[in-house]
PDB file of C-alpha atoms in Angstrom:
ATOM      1  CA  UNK A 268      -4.397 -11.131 -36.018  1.00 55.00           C
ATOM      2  CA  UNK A 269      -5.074  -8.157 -38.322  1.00 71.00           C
ATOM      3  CA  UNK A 270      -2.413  -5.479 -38.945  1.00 79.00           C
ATOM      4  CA  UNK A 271      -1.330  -2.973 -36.606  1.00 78.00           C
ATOM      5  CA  UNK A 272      -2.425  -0.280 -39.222  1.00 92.00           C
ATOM      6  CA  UNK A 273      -5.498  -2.210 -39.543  1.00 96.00           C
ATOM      7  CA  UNK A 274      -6.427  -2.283 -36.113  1.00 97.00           C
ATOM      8  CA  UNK A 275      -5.384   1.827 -35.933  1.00 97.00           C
ATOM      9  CA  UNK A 276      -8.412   1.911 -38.829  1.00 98.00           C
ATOM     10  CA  UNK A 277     -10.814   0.706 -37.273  1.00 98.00           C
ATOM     11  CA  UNK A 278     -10.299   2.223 -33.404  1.00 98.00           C
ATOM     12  CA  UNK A 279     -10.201   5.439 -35.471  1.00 98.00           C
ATOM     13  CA  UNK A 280     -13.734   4.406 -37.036  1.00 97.00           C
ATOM     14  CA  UNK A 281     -15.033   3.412 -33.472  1.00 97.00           C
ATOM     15  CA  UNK A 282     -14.418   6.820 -32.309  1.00 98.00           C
ATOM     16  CA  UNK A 283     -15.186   9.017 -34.876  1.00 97.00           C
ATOM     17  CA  UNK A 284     -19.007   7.518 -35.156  1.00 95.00           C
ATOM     18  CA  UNK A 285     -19.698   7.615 -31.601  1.00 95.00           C
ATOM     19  CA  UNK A 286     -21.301  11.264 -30.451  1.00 94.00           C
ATOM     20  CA  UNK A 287     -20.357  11.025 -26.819  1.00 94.00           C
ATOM     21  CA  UNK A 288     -16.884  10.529 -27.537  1.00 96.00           C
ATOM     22  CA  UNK A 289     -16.274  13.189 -30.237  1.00 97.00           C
ATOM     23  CA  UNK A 290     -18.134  15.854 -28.023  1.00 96.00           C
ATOM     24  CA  UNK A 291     -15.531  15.089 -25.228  1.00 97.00           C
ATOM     25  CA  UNK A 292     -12.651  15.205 -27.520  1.00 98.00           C
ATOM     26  CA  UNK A 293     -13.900  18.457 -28.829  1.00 98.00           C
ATOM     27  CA  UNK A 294     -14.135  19.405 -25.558  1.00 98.00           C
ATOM     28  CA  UNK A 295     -11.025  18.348 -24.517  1.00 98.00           C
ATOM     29  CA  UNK A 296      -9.226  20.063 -27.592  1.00 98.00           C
ATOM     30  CA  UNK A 297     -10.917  23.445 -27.001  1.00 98.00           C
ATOM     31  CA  UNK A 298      -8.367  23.556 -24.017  1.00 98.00           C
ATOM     32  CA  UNK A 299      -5.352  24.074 -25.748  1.00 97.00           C
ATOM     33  CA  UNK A 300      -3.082  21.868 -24.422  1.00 97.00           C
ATOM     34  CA  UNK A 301      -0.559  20.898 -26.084  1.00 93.00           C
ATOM     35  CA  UNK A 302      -0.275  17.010 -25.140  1.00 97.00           C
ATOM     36  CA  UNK A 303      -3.253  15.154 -24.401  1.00 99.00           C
ATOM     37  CA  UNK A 304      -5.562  12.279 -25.015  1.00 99.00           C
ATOM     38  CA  UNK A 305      -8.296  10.514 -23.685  1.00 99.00           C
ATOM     39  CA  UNK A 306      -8.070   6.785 -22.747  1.00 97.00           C
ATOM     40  CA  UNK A 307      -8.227   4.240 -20.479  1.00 95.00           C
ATOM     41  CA  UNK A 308     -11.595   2.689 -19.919  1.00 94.00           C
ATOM     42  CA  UNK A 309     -13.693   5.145 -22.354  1.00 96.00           C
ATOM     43  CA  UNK A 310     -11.676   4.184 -24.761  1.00 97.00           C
ATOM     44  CA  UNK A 311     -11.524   0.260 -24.096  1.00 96.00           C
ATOM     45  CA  UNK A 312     -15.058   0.355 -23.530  1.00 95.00           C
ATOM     46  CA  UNK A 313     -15.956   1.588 -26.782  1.00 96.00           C
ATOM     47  CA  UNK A 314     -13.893  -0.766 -28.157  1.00 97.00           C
ATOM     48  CA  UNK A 315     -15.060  -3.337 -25.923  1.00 96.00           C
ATOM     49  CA  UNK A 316     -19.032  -2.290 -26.466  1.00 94.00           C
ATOM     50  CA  UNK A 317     -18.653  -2.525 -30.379  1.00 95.00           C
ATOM     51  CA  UNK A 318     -17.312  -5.790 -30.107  1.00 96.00           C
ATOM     52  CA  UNK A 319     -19.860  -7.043 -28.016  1.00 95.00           C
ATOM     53  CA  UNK A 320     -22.687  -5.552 -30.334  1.00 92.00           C
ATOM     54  CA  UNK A 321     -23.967  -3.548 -27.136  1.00 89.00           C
ATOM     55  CA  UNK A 322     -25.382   0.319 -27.752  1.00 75.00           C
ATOM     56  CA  UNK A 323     -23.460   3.474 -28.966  1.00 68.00           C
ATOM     57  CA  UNK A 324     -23.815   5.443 -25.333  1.00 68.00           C
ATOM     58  CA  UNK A 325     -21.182   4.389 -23.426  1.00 67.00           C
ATOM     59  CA  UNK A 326     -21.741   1.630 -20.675  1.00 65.00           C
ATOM     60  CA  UNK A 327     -20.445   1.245 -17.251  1.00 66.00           C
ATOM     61  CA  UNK A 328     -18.290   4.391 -17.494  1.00 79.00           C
ATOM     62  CA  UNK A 329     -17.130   5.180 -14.185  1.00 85.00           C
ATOM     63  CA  UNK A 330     -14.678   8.589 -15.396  1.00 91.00           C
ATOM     64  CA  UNK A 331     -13.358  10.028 -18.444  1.00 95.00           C
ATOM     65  CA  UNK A 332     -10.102  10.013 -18.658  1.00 97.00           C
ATOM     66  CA  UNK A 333      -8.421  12.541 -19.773  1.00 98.00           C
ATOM     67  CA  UNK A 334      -4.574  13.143 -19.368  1.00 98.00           C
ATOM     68  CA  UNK A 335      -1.883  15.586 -20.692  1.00 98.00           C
ATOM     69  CA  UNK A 336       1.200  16.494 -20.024  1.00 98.00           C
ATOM     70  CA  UNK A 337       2.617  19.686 -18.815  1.00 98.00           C
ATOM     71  CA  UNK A 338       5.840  19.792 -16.506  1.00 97.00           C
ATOM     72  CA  UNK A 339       6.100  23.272 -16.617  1.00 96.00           C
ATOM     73  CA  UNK A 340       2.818  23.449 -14.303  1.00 96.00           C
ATOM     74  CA  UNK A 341       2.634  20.787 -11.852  1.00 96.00           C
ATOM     75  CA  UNK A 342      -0.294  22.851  -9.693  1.00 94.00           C
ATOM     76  CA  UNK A 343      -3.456  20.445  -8.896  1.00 94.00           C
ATOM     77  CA  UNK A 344      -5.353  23.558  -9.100  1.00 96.00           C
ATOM     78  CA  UNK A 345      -4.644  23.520 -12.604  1.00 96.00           C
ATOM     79  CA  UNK A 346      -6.205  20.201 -12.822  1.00 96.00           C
ATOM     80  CA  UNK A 347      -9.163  21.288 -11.153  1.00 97.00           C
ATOM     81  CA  UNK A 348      -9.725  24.226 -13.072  1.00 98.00           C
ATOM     82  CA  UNK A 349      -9.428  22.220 -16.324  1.00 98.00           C
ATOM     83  CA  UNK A 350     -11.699  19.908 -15.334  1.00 97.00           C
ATOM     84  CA  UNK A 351     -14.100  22.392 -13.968  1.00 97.00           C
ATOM     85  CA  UNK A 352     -14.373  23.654 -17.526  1.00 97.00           C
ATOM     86  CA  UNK A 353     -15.115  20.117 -19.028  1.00 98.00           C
ATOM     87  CA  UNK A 354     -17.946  19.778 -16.209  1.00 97.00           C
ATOM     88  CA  UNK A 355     -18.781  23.447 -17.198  1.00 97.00           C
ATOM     89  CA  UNK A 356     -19.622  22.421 -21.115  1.00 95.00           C
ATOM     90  CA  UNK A 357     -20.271  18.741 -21.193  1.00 94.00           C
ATOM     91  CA  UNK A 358     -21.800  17.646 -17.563  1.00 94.00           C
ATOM     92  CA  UNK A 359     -23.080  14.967 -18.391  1.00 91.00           C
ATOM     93  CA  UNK A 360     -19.874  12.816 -18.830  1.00 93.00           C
ATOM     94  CA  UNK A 361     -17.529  12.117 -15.518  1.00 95.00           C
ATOM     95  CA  UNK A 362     -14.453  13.203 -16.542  1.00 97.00           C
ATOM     96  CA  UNK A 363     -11.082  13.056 -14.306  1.00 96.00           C
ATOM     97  CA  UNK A 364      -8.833  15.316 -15.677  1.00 98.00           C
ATOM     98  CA  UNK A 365      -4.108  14.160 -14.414  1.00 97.00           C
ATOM     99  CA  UNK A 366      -1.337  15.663 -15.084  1.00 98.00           C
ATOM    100  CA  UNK A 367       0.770  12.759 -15.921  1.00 97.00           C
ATOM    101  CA  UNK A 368       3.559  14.890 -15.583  1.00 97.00           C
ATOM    102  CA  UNK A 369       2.369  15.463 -11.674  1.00 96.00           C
ATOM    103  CA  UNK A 370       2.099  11.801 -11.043  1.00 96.00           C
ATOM    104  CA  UNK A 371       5.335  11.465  -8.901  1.00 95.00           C
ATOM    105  CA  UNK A 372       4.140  13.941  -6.591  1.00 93.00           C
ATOM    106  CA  UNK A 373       0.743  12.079  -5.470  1.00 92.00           C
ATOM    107  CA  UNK A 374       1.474   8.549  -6.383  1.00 89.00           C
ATOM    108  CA  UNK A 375       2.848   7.465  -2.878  1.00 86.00           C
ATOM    109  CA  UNK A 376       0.646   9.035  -0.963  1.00 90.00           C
ATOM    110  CA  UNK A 377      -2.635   7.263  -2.481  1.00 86.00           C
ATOM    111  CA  UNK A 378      -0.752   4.156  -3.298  1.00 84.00           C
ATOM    112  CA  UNK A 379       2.353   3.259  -1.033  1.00 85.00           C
ATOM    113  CA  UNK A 380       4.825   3.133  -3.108  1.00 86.00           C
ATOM    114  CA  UNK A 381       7.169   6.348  -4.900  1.00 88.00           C
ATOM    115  CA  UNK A 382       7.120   6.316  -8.774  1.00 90.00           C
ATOM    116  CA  UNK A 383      10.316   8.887 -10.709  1.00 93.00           C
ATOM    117  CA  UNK A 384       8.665  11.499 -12.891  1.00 95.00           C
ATOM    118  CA  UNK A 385       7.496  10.395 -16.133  1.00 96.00           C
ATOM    119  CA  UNK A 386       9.360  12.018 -19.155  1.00 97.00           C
ATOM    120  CA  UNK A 387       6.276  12.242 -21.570  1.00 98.00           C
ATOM    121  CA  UNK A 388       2.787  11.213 -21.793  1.00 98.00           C
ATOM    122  CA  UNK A 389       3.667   8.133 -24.401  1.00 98.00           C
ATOM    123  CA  UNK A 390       5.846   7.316 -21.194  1.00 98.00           C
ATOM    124  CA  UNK A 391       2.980   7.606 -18.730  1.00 97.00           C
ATOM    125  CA  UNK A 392       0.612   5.412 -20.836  1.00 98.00           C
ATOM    126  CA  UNK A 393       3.073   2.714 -20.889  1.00 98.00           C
ATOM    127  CA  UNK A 394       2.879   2.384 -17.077  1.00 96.00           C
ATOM    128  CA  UNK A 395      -0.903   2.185 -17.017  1.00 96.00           C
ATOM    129  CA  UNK A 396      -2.444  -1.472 -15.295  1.00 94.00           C
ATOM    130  CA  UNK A 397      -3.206  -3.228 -18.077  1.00 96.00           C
ATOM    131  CA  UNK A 398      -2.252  -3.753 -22.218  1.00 97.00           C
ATOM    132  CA  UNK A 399      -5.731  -3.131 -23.095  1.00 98.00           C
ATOM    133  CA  UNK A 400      -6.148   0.381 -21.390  1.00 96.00           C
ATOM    134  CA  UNK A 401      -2.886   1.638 -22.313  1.00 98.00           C
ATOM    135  CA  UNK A 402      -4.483   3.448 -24.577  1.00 99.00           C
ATOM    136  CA  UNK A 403      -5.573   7.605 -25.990  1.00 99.00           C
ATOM    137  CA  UNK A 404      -6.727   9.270 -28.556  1.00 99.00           C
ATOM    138  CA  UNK A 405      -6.390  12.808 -28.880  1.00 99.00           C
ATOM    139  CA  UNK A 406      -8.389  14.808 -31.714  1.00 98.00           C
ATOM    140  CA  UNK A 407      -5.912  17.291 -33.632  1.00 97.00           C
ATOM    141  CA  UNK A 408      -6.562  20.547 -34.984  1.00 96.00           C
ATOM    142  CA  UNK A 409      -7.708  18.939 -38.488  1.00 97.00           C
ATOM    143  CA  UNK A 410     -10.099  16.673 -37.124  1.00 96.00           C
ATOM    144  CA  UNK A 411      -7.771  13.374 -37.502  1.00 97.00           C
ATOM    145  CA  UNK A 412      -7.191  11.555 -34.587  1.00 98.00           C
ATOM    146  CA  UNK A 413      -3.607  10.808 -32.702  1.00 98.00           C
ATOM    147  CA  UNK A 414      -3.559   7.291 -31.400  1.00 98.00           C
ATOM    148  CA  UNK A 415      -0.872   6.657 -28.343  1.00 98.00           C
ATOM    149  CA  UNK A 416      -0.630   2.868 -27.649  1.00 98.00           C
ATOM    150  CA  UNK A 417       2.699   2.099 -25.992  1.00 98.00           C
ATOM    151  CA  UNK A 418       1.766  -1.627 -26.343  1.00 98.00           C
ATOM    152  CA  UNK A 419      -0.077  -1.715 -29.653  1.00 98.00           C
ATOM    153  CA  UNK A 420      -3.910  -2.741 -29.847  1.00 98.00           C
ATOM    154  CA  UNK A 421      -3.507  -6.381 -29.789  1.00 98.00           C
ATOM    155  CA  UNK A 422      -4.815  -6.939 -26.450  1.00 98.00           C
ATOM    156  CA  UNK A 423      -7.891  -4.364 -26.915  1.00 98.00           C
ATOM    157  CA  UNK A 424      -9.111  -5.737 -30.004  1.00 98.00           C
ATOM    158  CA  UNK A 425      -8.745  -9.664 -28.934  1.00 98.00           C
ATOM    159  CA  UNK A 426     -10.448  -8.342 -25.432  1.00 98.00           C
ATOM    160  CA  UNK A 427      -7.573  -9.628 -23.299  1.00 98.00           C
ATOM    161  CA  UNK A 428      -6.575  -8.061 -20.077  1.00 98.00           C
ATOM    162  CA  UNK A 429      -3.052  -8.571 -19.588  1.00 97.00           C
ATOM    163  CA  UNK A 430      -0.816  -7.251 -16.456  1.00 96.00           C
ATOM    164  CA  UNK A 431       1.230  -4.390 -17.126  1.00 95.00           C
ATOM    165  CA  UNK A 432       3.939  -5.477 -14.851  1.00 93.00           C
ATOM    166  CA  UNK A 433       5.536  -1.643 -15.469  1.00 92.00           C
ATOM    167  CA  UNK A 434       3.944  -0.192 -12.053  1.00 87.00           C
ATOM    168  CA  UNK A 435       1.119  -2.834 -11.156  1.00 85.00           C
ATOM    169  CA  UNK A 436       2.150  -5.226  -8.465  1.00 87.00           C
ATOM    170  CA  UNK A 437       0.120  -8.708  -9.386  1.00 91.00           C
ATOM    171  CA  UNK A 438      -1.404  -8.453  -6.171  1.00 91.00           C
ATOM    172  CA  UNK A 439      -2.566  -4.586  -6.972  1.00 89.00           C
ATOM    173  CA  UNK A 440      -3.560  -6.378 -10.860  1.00 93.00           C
ATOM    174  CA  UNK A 441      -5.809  -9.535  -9.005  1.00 94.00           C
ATOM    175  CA  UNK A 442      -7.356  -6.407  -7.007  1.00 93.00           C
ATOM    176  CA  UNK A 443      -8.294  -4.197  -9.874  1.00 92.00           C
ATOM    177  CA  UNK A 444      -9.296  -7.239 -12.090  1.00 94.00           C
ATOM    178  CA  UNK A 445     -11.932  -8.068  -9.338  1.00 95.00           C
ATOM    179  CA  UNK A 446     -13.237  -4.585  -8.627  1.00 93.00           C
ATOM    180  CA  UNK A 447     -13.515  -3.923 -12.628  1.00 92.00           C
ATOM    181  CA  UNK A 448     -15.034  -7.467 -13.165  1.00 92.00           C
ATOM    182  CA  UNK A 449     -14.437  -6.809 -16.886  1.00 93.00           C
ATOM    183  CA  UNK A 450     -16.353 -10.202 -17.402  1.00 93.00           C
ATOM    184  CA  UNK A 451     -19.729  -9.181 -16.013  1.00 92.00           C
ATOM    185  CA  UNK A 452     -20.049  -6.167 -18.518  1.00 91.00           C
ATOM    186  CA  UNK A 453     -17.914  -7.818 -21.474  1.00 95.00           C
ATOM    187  CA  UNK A 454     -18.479 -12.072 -21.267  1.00 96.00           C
ATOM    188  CA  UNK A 455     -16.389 -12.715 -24.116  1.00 97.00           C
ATOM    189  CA  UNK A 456     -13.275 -10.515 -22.413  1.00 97.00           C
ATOM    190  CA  UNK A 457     -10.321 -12.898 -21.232  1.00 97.00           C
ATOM    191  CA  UNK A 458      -8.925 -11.858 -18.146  1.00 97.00           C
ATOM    192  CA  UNK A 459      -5.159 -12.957 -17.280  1.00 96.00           C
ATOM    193  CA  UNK A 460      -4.335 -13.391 -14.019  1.00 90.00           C
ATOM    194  CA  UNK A 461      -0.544 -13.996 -13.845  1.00 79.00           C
TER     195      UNK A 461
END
């Protein structure tokens, strides 16, 4: 298994020579916030589509992630506005702008169960479903990239999804597994089911 530093490289490389991707983060840094990243499945996809050999536009991507963190302003309507303003310059991509710091707020209402606040946006990225999408990038002000991956990138470079046991029941894990059927898209992705 290569190097954590090695693995860093190349995600960084995956990123900065796909367009769609750098015009979001661009996007997303003209903002100003001052904690953010995007992740989840743009990132594993890219990732995931590079690996596979498949095209530089981005396939089968449902939303674009992009979270920050801001516990001074909890409003949704901040979240709307913000991603308003993506829509506004880059409409072409689906993005889904959270306040991770907001989570707690919202989380038992769409899902059942309460969560406690999350202290950071490291923090909230550890609690996402799976190993392999625990993962952002955020571009910084001199054009290098941040890379927040609670877990490492292990599991996203080997193409393994793994349950993140943090805030995904297994029953809530089988679910999502079947409705992403990674497998379809990606055929050499292992999927872990306990």
């Amino acid at each position: 298994m290569p190097s954590e530093g090695r693995l860093e490289q190349q995600l960084s490389g995956l990123v900065l020579a796909s367009p769609w991707l750098m015009r979001a983060l661009r996007a997303a840094r003209a903002l100003g916030l001052s904690d953010w990243c995007i992740g989840a499945g743009a990132v594993r996809g890219l990732v995931w589509d590079a690996l596979h050999g498949f095209a530089s536009e981005p396939s089968a991507l449902s939303d674009l992630d992009l979270v920050y963190f801001d516990a001074e302003n909890l409003s949704p309507d901040r979240e709307a506005a913000l991603q308003r303003r993506l829509a506004s310059v880059h409409p072409d991509l689906p993005w889904e702008v959270t306040n991770q710091a907001a989570v707690h707020l919202w989380f038992a209402d769409r899902f059942g169960y309460p969560v406690e606040p999350l202290p950071s946006l490291e923090a909230a990225l550890a609690t996402w479903p799976e190993y392999a999408t625990a993962v952002g990038v955020a571009l910084n002000a001199d054009d290098s990239l941040r890379i927040i991956a609670p877990f490492g990138l292990d599991d996203l470079f080997a193409m393994t999804v793994r349950r993140n046991p943090a805030r995904a029941s297994l029953e809530i894990y089988r679910q999502r597994v079947a409705q992403k059927r990674y497998q379809a898209r990606w055929p050499r992705v292992t999927v872990v089911l306990e």
